[in-house]
Coordinates of C-alpha atoms and ligand atoms in Angstrom, one line a residue:
L1 CA -7.8 -19.3 -4.8
A2 CA -7.6 -22.7 -3.3
K3 CA -6.3 -22.4 0.3
K4 CA -4.1 -24.9 2.1
Q5 CA -3.0 -24.5 5.6
G6 CA 0.6 -25.7 6.1
K7 CA 2.4 -25.2 9.3
V8 CA 5.8 -26.1 7.8
L9 CA 6.3 -25.3 4.2
V10 CA 9.2 -25.4 1.7
L11 CA 9.2 -23.6 -1.6
T12 CA 11.5 -25.4 -4.1
N13 CA 12.6 -25.2 -7.7
I14 CA 13.0 -21.4 -7.7
T15 CA 15.1 -20.0 -10.6
Q16 CA 15.5 -16.6 -9.0
L17 CA 14.8 -16.0 -5.3
V18 CA 14.7 -12.2 -5.0
T19 CA 15.4 -11.8 -1.3
L20 CA 16.1 -8.1 -0.9
A21 CA 18.1 -9.0 2.2
G22 CA 19.5 -6.0 3.9
S23 CA 18.7 -3.5 6.6
P24 CA 15.2 -3.0 7.9
G25 CA 15.2 0.7 7.0
P26 CA 14.0 2.2 3.8
R27 CA 16.4 1.9 0.8
R28 CA 17.6 5.0 -1.0
G29 CA 19.7 5.9 -4.0
A30 CA 21.9 3.0 -5.3
A31 CA 20.5 0.7 -2.6
L32 CA 17.2 0.8 -4.5
Q33 CA 18.8 -1.5 -7.0
E34 CA 20.1 -4.1 -4.6
L35 CA 18.0 -7.2 -4.9
N36 CA 20.3 -9.9 -3.4
I37 CA 19.1 -12.7 -5.7
I38 CA 19.8 -16.4 -5.0
T39 CA 19.5 -18.6 -8.0
D40 CA 18.3 -22.3 -7.9
A41 CA 16.9 -21.6 -4.5
A42 CA 14.5 -22.8 -1.8
V43 CA 12.7 -21.1 1.1
L44 CA 11.7 -22.8 4.3
C45 CA 8.9 -21.4 6.5
S46 CA 7.5 -22.5 9.8
G47 CA 5.0 -21.0 12.2
G48 CA 4.4 -18.1 9.9
K49 CA 8.1 -17.1 9.8
I50 CA 10.9 -17.6 7.3
V51 CA 13.4 -20.2 8.7
A52 CA 15.9 -20.2 5.9
A53 CA 16.4 -19.0 2.3
S54 CA 19.3 -20.5 0.4
K55 CA 20.5 -22.5 -2.6
Q56 CA 18.2 -25.5 -2.8
R57 CA 21.1 -28.0 -2.5
E58 CA 22.2 -26.3 0.7
M59 CA 18.6 -26.3 2.0
L60 CA 18.4 -30.1 1.6
K61 CA 21.4 -30.3 3.9
H62 CA 19.9 -27.9 6.5
P63 CA 19.7 -30.0 9.8
W64 CA 16.3 -28.6 10.6
F65 CA 15.1 -29.6 7.1
K66 CA 16.5 -33.1 7.5
K67 CA 14.9 -33.6 10.9
N68 CA 11.4 -32.4 9.9
K69 CA 11.3 -33.8 6.4
K70 CA 8.2 -35.9 6.9
K71 CA 5.9 -33.1 8.1
I72 CA 7.1 -30.5 5.6
E73 CA 4.6 -29.5 2.9
E74 CA 6.4 -28.8 -0.4
F75 CA 5.3 -26.2 -3.1
D76 CA 7.2 -26.7 -6.4
C77 CA 7.6 -23.3 -7.9
G78 CA 8.3 -24.9 -11.3
G79 CA 11.4 -22.9 -12.1
G80 CA 9.6 -19.6 -11.4
V81 CA 10.6 -16.4 -9.6
V82 CA 9.9 -15.8 -5.9
T83 CA 9.8 -12.3 -4.4
P84 CA 8.7 -11.0 -1.0
G85 CA 4.9 -10.6 -1.0
F86 CA 4.0 -7.1 -2.2
V87 CA 3.2 -4.4 0.3
D88 CA 0.4 -2.3 -1.0
S89 CA 0.8 0.7 1.4
H90 CA -2.0 2.9 0.1
T91 CA -5.5 1.7 -0.5
H92 CA -9.0 3.1 0.0
L93 CA -10.3 -0.4 0.6
V94 CA -13.8 0.5 1.9
F95 CA -16.3 1.8 -0.6
A96 CA -19.7 0.8 -1.8
E97 CA -19.8 1.3 -5.6
P98 CA -17.7 2.1 -8.6
R99 CA -17.8 5.8 -9.8
L100 CA -18.9 5.2 -13.4
V101 CA -20.4 8.7 -14.0
D102 CA -17.1 10.4 -13.0
F103 CA -15.3 8.0 -15.4
E104 CA -17.5 9.0 -18.3
K105 CA -17.3 12.7 -17.5
R106 CA -13.5 12.6 -17.4
I107 CA -13.4 10.7 -20.7
A108 CA -15.6 13.5 -22.1
G109 CA -13.0 16.1 -21.0
E110 CA -13.8 17.2 -17.4
T111 CA -11.0 17.3 -14.9
Y112 CA -10.9 15.6 -11.5
E113 CA -11.2 19.0 -9.7
E114 CA -14.1 20.2 -11.9
I115 CA -16.0 16.9 -11.3
A116 CA -15.4 17.2 -7.5
A117 CA -16.6 20.8 -7.5
A118 CA -19.8 19.7 -9.2
G119 CA -20.6 17.2 -6.4
G120 CA -18.9 14.2 -8.0
G121 CA -15.6 12.8 -6.7
I122 CA -15.2 11.7 -3.1
K123 CA -18.5 13.2 -2.1
S124 CA -20.4 11.0 -4.5
S125 CA -19.1 7.9 -2.7
L126 CA -20.5 9.1 0.7
A127 CA -24.2 8.1 0.3
G128 CA -23.3 4.5 -0.6
V129 CA -21.0 4.0 2.4
R130 CA -23.3 5.8 4.8
K131 CA -26.3 3.5 4.0
A132 CA -24.3 0.3 3.6
S133 CA -24.2 -2.2 6.5
K134 CA -20.8 -3.1 8.1
A135 CA -21.2 -6.6 6.7
E136 CA -21.8 -5.3 3.2
L137 CA -18.7 -3.1 3.4
A138 CA -16.6 -6.0 4.9
S139 CA -17.6 -8.4 2.2
R140 CA -16.7 -6.0 -0.6
A141 CA -13.3 -5.3 1.2
E142 CA -12.7 -9.0 1.6
A143 CA -13.3 -9.7 -2.1
A144 CA -10.8 -7.0 -3.0
L145 CA -8.2 -8.3 -0.6
Y146 CA -8.4 -11.8 -2.3
K147 CA -7.9 -10.2 -5.7
M148 CA -4.8 -8.4 -4.2
L149 CA -3.5 -11.7 -2.8
D150 CA -4.1 -13.3 -6.2
G151 CA -1.7 -10.8 -7.7
G152 CA 1.0 -11.3 -5.1
T153 CA 0.1 -8.7 -2.4
T154 CA 0.3 -10.0 1.2
T155 CA 0.3 -6.7 3.2
V156 CA -2.3 -4.0 2.7
E157 CA -2.9 -0.6 4.2
A158 CA -6.6 0.1 4.2
K159 CA -8.2 3.5 4.8
S160 CA -11.7 4.6 5.8
G161 CA -12.7 8.0 4.3
Y162 CA -15.9 7.6 2.3
G163 CA -18.2 7.9 5.4
L164 CA -17.0 11.3 6.8
S165 CA -19.3 11.1 9.8
L166 CA -18.2 9.7 13.1
E167 CA -20.6 6.7 12.8
S168 CA -19.8 5.8 9.2
E169 CA -16.0 6.3 9.6
L170 CA -16.0 3.9 12.6
K171 CA -18.3 1.5 10.7
S172 CA -15.7 1.6 7.8
L173 CA -12.9 0.8 10.2
E174 CA -14.9 -2.0 11.8
A175 CA -15.5 -3.4 8.3
I176 CA -11.7 -3.4 7.7
K177 CA -11.2 -5.3 11.0
A178 CA -13.9 -7.9 10.0
A179 CA -12.3 -8.4 6.5
A180 CA -8.8 -8.7 8.0
K181 CA -10.1 -11.7 10.1
K182 CA -11.0 -13.6 6.9
W183 CA -7.8 -12.9 5.0
P184 CA -4.5 -14.6 5.6
G185 CA -2.4 -11.5 4.9
T186 CA -1.6 -8.5 7.1
L187 CA -3.9 -5.5 7.2
V188 CA -3.0 -2.0 8.5
A189 CA -6.0 0.2 9.2
T190 CA -6.0 4.0 8.7
L191 CA -8.5 6.6 9.7
L192 CA -9.0 9.0 6.8
G193 CA -11.8 11.1 8.3
A194 CA -10.0 14.1 6.8
H195 CA -10.5 13.0 3.2
V196 CA -12.7 16.1 2.2
V197 CA -15.0 18.4 4.2
P198 CA -18.4 16.7 3.9
P199 CA -21.4 18.8 2.5
E200 CA -23.0 19.2 5.9
F201 CA -19.9 21.1 7.2
K202 CA -19.2 23.1 4.0
D203 CA -19.8 26.5 5.8
D204 CA -17.8 25.6 8.9
R205 CA -14.6 23.8 8.1
A206 CA -13.2 24.3 11.5
A207 CA -16.1 22.4 13.0
Y208 CA -15.4 19.5 10.8
V209 CA -11.7 19.5 11.7
R210 CA -12.8 19.4 15.4
E211 CA -15.1 16.5 14.6
V212 CA -12.0 14.6 13.3
T213 CA -9.7 15.7 16.1
S214 CA -12.0 15.5 19.1
K215 CA -14.3 12.6 18.1
M216 CA -13.1 10.4 15.3
I217 CA -9.4 10.1 16.3
P218 CA -10.1 9.5 20.1
Q219 CA -12.7 6.9 19.4
A220 CA -10.8 5.1 16.7
A221 CA -7.8 5.0 18.9
K222 CA -9.7 3.9 22.0
K223 CA -11.4 1.1 20.2
K224 CA -8.1 0.1 18.5
L225 CA -9.7 0.4 15.1
A226 CA -6.8 2.3 13.4
E227 CA -3.0 2.4 13.6
Y228 CA -2.7 5.5 11.4
V229 CA -4.3 8.8 10.8
D230 CA -4.2 10.1 7.2
V231 CA -5.2 13.6 5.8
F232 CA -5.8 14.6 2.2
C233 CA -3.7 17.8 2.2
E234 CA -4.8 19.6 -1.0
R235 CA -6.3 22.8 -2.3
S236 CA -9.7 21.0 -2.6
A237 CA -9.5 19.2 0.8
F238 CA -7.4 20.3 3.9
T239 CA -4.7 23.0 4.3
P240 CA -1.3 22.3 5.7
E241 CA -2.3 24.1 8.9
E242 CA -5.4 21.9 9.3
T243 CA -3.3 18.8 8.5
A244 CA -0.8 19.8 11.2
K245 CA -3.7 20.1 13.7
I246 CA -5.0 16.6 12.8
F247 CA -1.5 15.2 13.0
A248 CA -1.1 16.6 16.5
A249 CA -4.4 15.0 17.6
G250 CA -3.4 11.7 16.1
R251 CA -0.1 11.7 17.9
A252 CA -1.7 12.6 21.1
H253 CA -3.9 9.5 20.9
G254 CA -1.0 7.2 20.0
L255 CA -1.7 6.9 16.3
K256 CA 1.0 7.0 13.6
L257 CA 0.7 9.5 10.7
R258 CA 0.6 9.7 6.9
A259 CA -0.7 12.2 4.5
H260 CA -1.8 12.7 0.8
V261 CA 0.3 15.6 -0.4
G262 CA 1.1 17.2 -3.7
Q263 CA -1.4 15.3 -5.9
F264 CA -2.4 18.5 -7.7
T265 CA -0.7 21.4 -5.9
P266 CA 2.6 21.5 -4.0
C267 CA 2.5 21.5 -0.2
D268 CA 4.9 23.0 2.5
L269 CA 6.3 19.6 3.6
E270 CA 8.5 21.2 6.3
K271 CA 5.5 22.0 8.4
L272 CA 4.3 18.4 8.3
L273 CA 7.8 16.7 8.6
R274 CA 8.0 18.1 12.2
H275 CA 5.3 15.5 13.1
K276 CA 7.4 12.7 11.7
P277 CA 4.8 11.0 9.4
D278 CA 5.8 7.5 8.1
S279 CA 4.7 8.5 4.5
F280 CA 3.9 11.3 2.1
D281 CA 1.7 9.9 -0.6
H282 CA 1.3 11.0 -4.3
M283 CA 4.1 13.6 -4.5
D284 CA 3.1 14.4 -8.1
V285 CA 4.3 18.0 -7.4
F286 CA 6.6 19.2 -4.7
R287 CA 8.9 22.1 -3.8
D288 CA 12.6 21.3 -4.6
E289 CA 13.7 23.0 -1.4
D290 CA 11.8 20.4 0.7
L291 CA 13.8 17.4 -0.8
P292 CA 17.0 17.6 1.3
R293 CA 15.0 17.5 4.6
L294 CA 12.8 14.8 3.3
A295 CA 15.8 12.7 2.2
K296 CA 17.3 13.0 5.8
S297 CA 14.0 11.9 7.4
D298 CA 12.5 8.3 7.6
T299 CA 9.4 9.5 5.8
V300 CA 8.8 7.5 2.7
A301 CA 7.5 9.1 -0.5
T302 CA 4.7 6.7 -1.7
L303 CA 4.1 7.2 -5.5
L304 CA 0.8 6.1 -7.0
P305 CA 1.1 6.1 -10.8
A306 CA -2.1 4.0 -11.4
A307 CA -4.0 7.2 -10.4
N308 CA -2.1 9.3 -13.0
Y309 CA -2.9 6.6 -15.5
F310 CA -6.6 6.4 -14.7
L311 CA -7.0 10.2 -14.6
G312 CA -5.5 10.3 -18.0
H313 CA -2.6 12.5 -16.9
T314 CA 0.5 12.6 -19.1
K315 CA 2.6 13.8 -16.1
Y316 CA 3.7 11.3 -13.5
P317 CA 5.6 11.8 -10.2
D318 CA 9.3 12.7 -10.9
A319 CA 10.7 9.6 -9.3
R320 CA 14.2 10.2 -10.8
K321 CA 14.4 13.5 -9.1
L322 CA 13.3 12.1 -5.7
I323 CA 15.7 9.1 -6.0
S324 CA 18.6 11.3 -6.9
A325 CA 17.9 13.5 -3.9
G326 CA 18.1 10.5 -1.6
V327 CA 14.4 10.2 -0.8
A328 CA 13.1 6.7 0.0
V329 CA 10.5 5.9 -2.6
A330 CA 7.6 3.3 -2.4
L331 CA 4.9 2.3 -4.8
A332 CA 1.3 1.5 -4.1
T333 CA -2.0 1.0 -6.0
D334 CA -4.2 3.8 -4.4
Y335 CA -7.0 1.3 -4.9
N336 CA -10.2 3.4 -4.9
P337 CA -13.4 3.9 -6.9
G338 CA -12.7 7.4 -8.2
T339 CA -9.1 7.6 -9.4
S340 CA -7.5 4.1 -9.3
P341 CA -9.7 1.1 -9.5
T342 CA -7.0 -1.5 -9.6
T343 CA -5.7 -4.1 -7.1
S344 CA -2.6 -4.9 -9.3
M345 CA 0.8 -4.1 -8.0
Q346 CA 2.2 -5.7 -11.2
F347 CA 0.4 -2.9 -13.2
V348 CA 1.7 -0.2 -10.9
M349 CA 5.3 -1.5 -11.3
S350 CA 4.9 -1.5 -15.0
A351 CA 3.6 2.1 -15.1
A352 CA 6.5 3.1 -12.8
C353 CA 9.0 1.7 -15.2
T354 CA 7.5 3.0 -18.4
Q355 CA 6.2 6.4 -17.2
M356 CA 8.5 7.3 -14.3
K357 CA 11.7 5.7 -15.6
M358 CA 12.3 3.6 -12.6
S359 CA 14.3 0.4 -13.2
P360 CA 12.7 -3.1 -12.8
A361 CA 14.9 -3.5 -9.7
E362 CA 13.9 -0.2 -8.2
V363 CA 10.1 -0.9 -8.7
L364 CA 10.5 -4.2 -6.9
V365 CA 12.2 -2.6 -3.9
A366 CA 9.6 0.2 -3.9
S367 CA 6.8 -2.4 -3.9
T368 CA 8.1 -4.5 -1.0
I369 CA 10.6 -3.3 1.6
N370 CA 10.1 0.4 1.1
G371 CA 6.3 0.0 1.3
A372 CA 6.8 -2.0 4.5
C373 CA 8.9 0.9 5.9
G374 CA 6.2 3.3 5.0
L375 CA 3.9 1.2 7.3
G376 CA 6.4 0.9 10.1
L377 CA 6.8 -2.8 9.3
G378 CA 10.4 -2.8 7.8
D379 CA 11.6 -5.2 10.6
R380 CA 8.9 -7.8 9.8
K381 CA 7.9 -7.5 6.1
G382 CA 9.3 -6.7 2.7
S383 CA 12.4 -9.0 2.4
I384 CA 13.0 -12.8 2.5
Q385 CA 15.3 -13.2 5.5
S386 CA 15.3 -15.7 8.4
G387 CA 13.0 -14.5 11.2
K388 CA 10.9 -12.3 9.1
D389 CA 7.2 -13.0 8.4
A390 CA 6.7 -15.7 5.8
D391 CA 5.1 -13.5 3.1
L392 CA 6.1 -14.6 -0.5
A393 CA 4.8 -14.4 -4.0
V394 CA 5.6 -17.0 -6.7
F395 CA 5.5 -16.0 -10.4
D396 CA 5.4 -18.0 -13.5
I397 CA 8.4 -16.2 -15.1
G398 CA 12.1 -16.9 -15.4
D399 CA 13.5 -13.4 -14.6
Y400 CA 12.3 -10.7 -12.2
R401 CA 12.4 -8.1 -14.9
E402 CA 9.4 -9.8 -16.6
L403 CA 7.3 -8.6 -13.6
P404 CA 6.9 -5.1 -15.0
Y405 CA 7.4 -6.2 -18.6
W406 CA 4.2 -8.2 -19.3
I407 CA 1.4 -5.7 -19.1
G408 CA -2.2 -6.2 -18.1
G409 CA -1.8 -9.8 -17.0
N410 CA -1.1 -11.6 -13.7
A411 CA 2.0 -13.8 -13.5
C412 CA 1.4 -14.8 -9.9
V413 CA 0.8 -18.5 -9.4
G414 CA 0.9 -18.7 -5.6
T415 CA 1.3 -16.6 -2.5
V416 CA 2.4 -17.3 1.1
A417 CA 0.9 -14.9 3.6
N418 CA 2.0 -15.3 7.2
G419 CA 2.9 -18.9 6.3
N420 CA -0.4 -19.7 4.6
L421 CA -0.1 -21.0 1.1
S422 CA -2.6 -20.0 -1.6
E423 CA -2.4 -21.5 -5.1
R424 CA -4.0 -20.0 -8.2
Ligands
ZN1 ZN1 -5.4 8.0 -1.7

C-alpha cells in the first residue's frame, strides 16, 4: 500500500455510497437490511472526520467545499462502491507461527478438541509467543494489520491470549500497542488471559483464574494496555462460573467485557448477561430460552464463519434464528493461527451469505455498524455520517452485492482510516 497523508480529502465518482446512516445502536431484524445508499455520490473528510456525504452534484455546491477547493485532495473512485471501513471485532492478532501440524491432523480426520487434548491447539502456540520479543510480535501484528487494511478493514479488535503468563500476556498487549502506533486505523486491545488453562496450572485451575483476576487484569488496566477482558467459555477452557468471576474482576478494574461462548457446547448466557458484556462471540450453539433476553440486551452476537470453514465444519451459526429473535448480529474474521488464518472480511461476508443465509445487505451491516457496536464504538464508527470518523473502503465493483459474490479475491482499491488515504 502506498500511503498518502491528506488533511482534507474528497472521494468522488462513487456509483453507490453505502452510508448505513441511522442510529448509533446495533441494528436488529428488518433494520439489518437498511443500507441508505446514495447513488452518484461524493464524501468529504477533514481532520479525520466525515464532513459531508451526498450526491456529488450537491457536494460541489457545498459552501465548505467551494471555500476550500484548492487544498482538497481528490480520490477518484472510478465509478466504484464505497462503504464504511469494515470493523473486524474479533481477532487474535498476536501470535508467533502458523499451526501447520494441527492443519494436517485435521485434514487427516482429527477434531479440534482431540488435537487440543493431545497438546496441540492453543497450547502449541504458547512456546512461540513466550520466547518471542515484543518487537517480533509487534512486527507480525503490524503486517497482519496492513493486510486487513488492504481488504477494507479500518477498525480491529486485537486479543492477547497465546502467552498465558503474566509476563507474556502483558508483552502481547504491549505488542498490540506498538503495532497500533504504526497503523492508520483504530485498534481496540483485549486481554484474553483466560484463553485456556496453561499446562503449568493444569492441576489447579482456581489458581490460574486467580492469576488472571488478581494479576493480569489489574496490571493490564493500570498500564492502560487493554479496554476489554475476554474469556473462552467452553468445556475445554473455562466454565460459566469461572467466566463470571473473571468478568467481575474486569468490571472492578474498569474494563469492558466480551466472551467466546457456544463454539462447541451451549452456555448458560443468562449468568453472563448480568455482567452486560458488549459481545458474545461464536454462538455456533445456544439455548433457545436465552434468546429473548439476549435480544433485549445491547450485547451483540459476533458470528465467525471463517472458523467453521477452516475447521471443515458443515454446521454454521444459525444466523436466521438469531436475527428472527431480534438479536443484533455482527461478523468478524476470528483471525488466528489455529482455526481462522484469514484477514479477509470479504471472505467472511461471502461465507455468511452462502452458509448462513444472511443477505448481502445483512452481512454489510454486520461487518460495519454492528461490529462497531460490539466494540462500544457505534457513535464513532460503522456508518458514513457527518461527524463520524473518516473510515471508508473503496471497491472496484458497481453494486454492493458483488462484495460477498466474488469469492477468494479482493475488490478493495483504497481505504481511508481516520482520514488517512491508502491506495492499492
Ligand atoms: Zn476467538
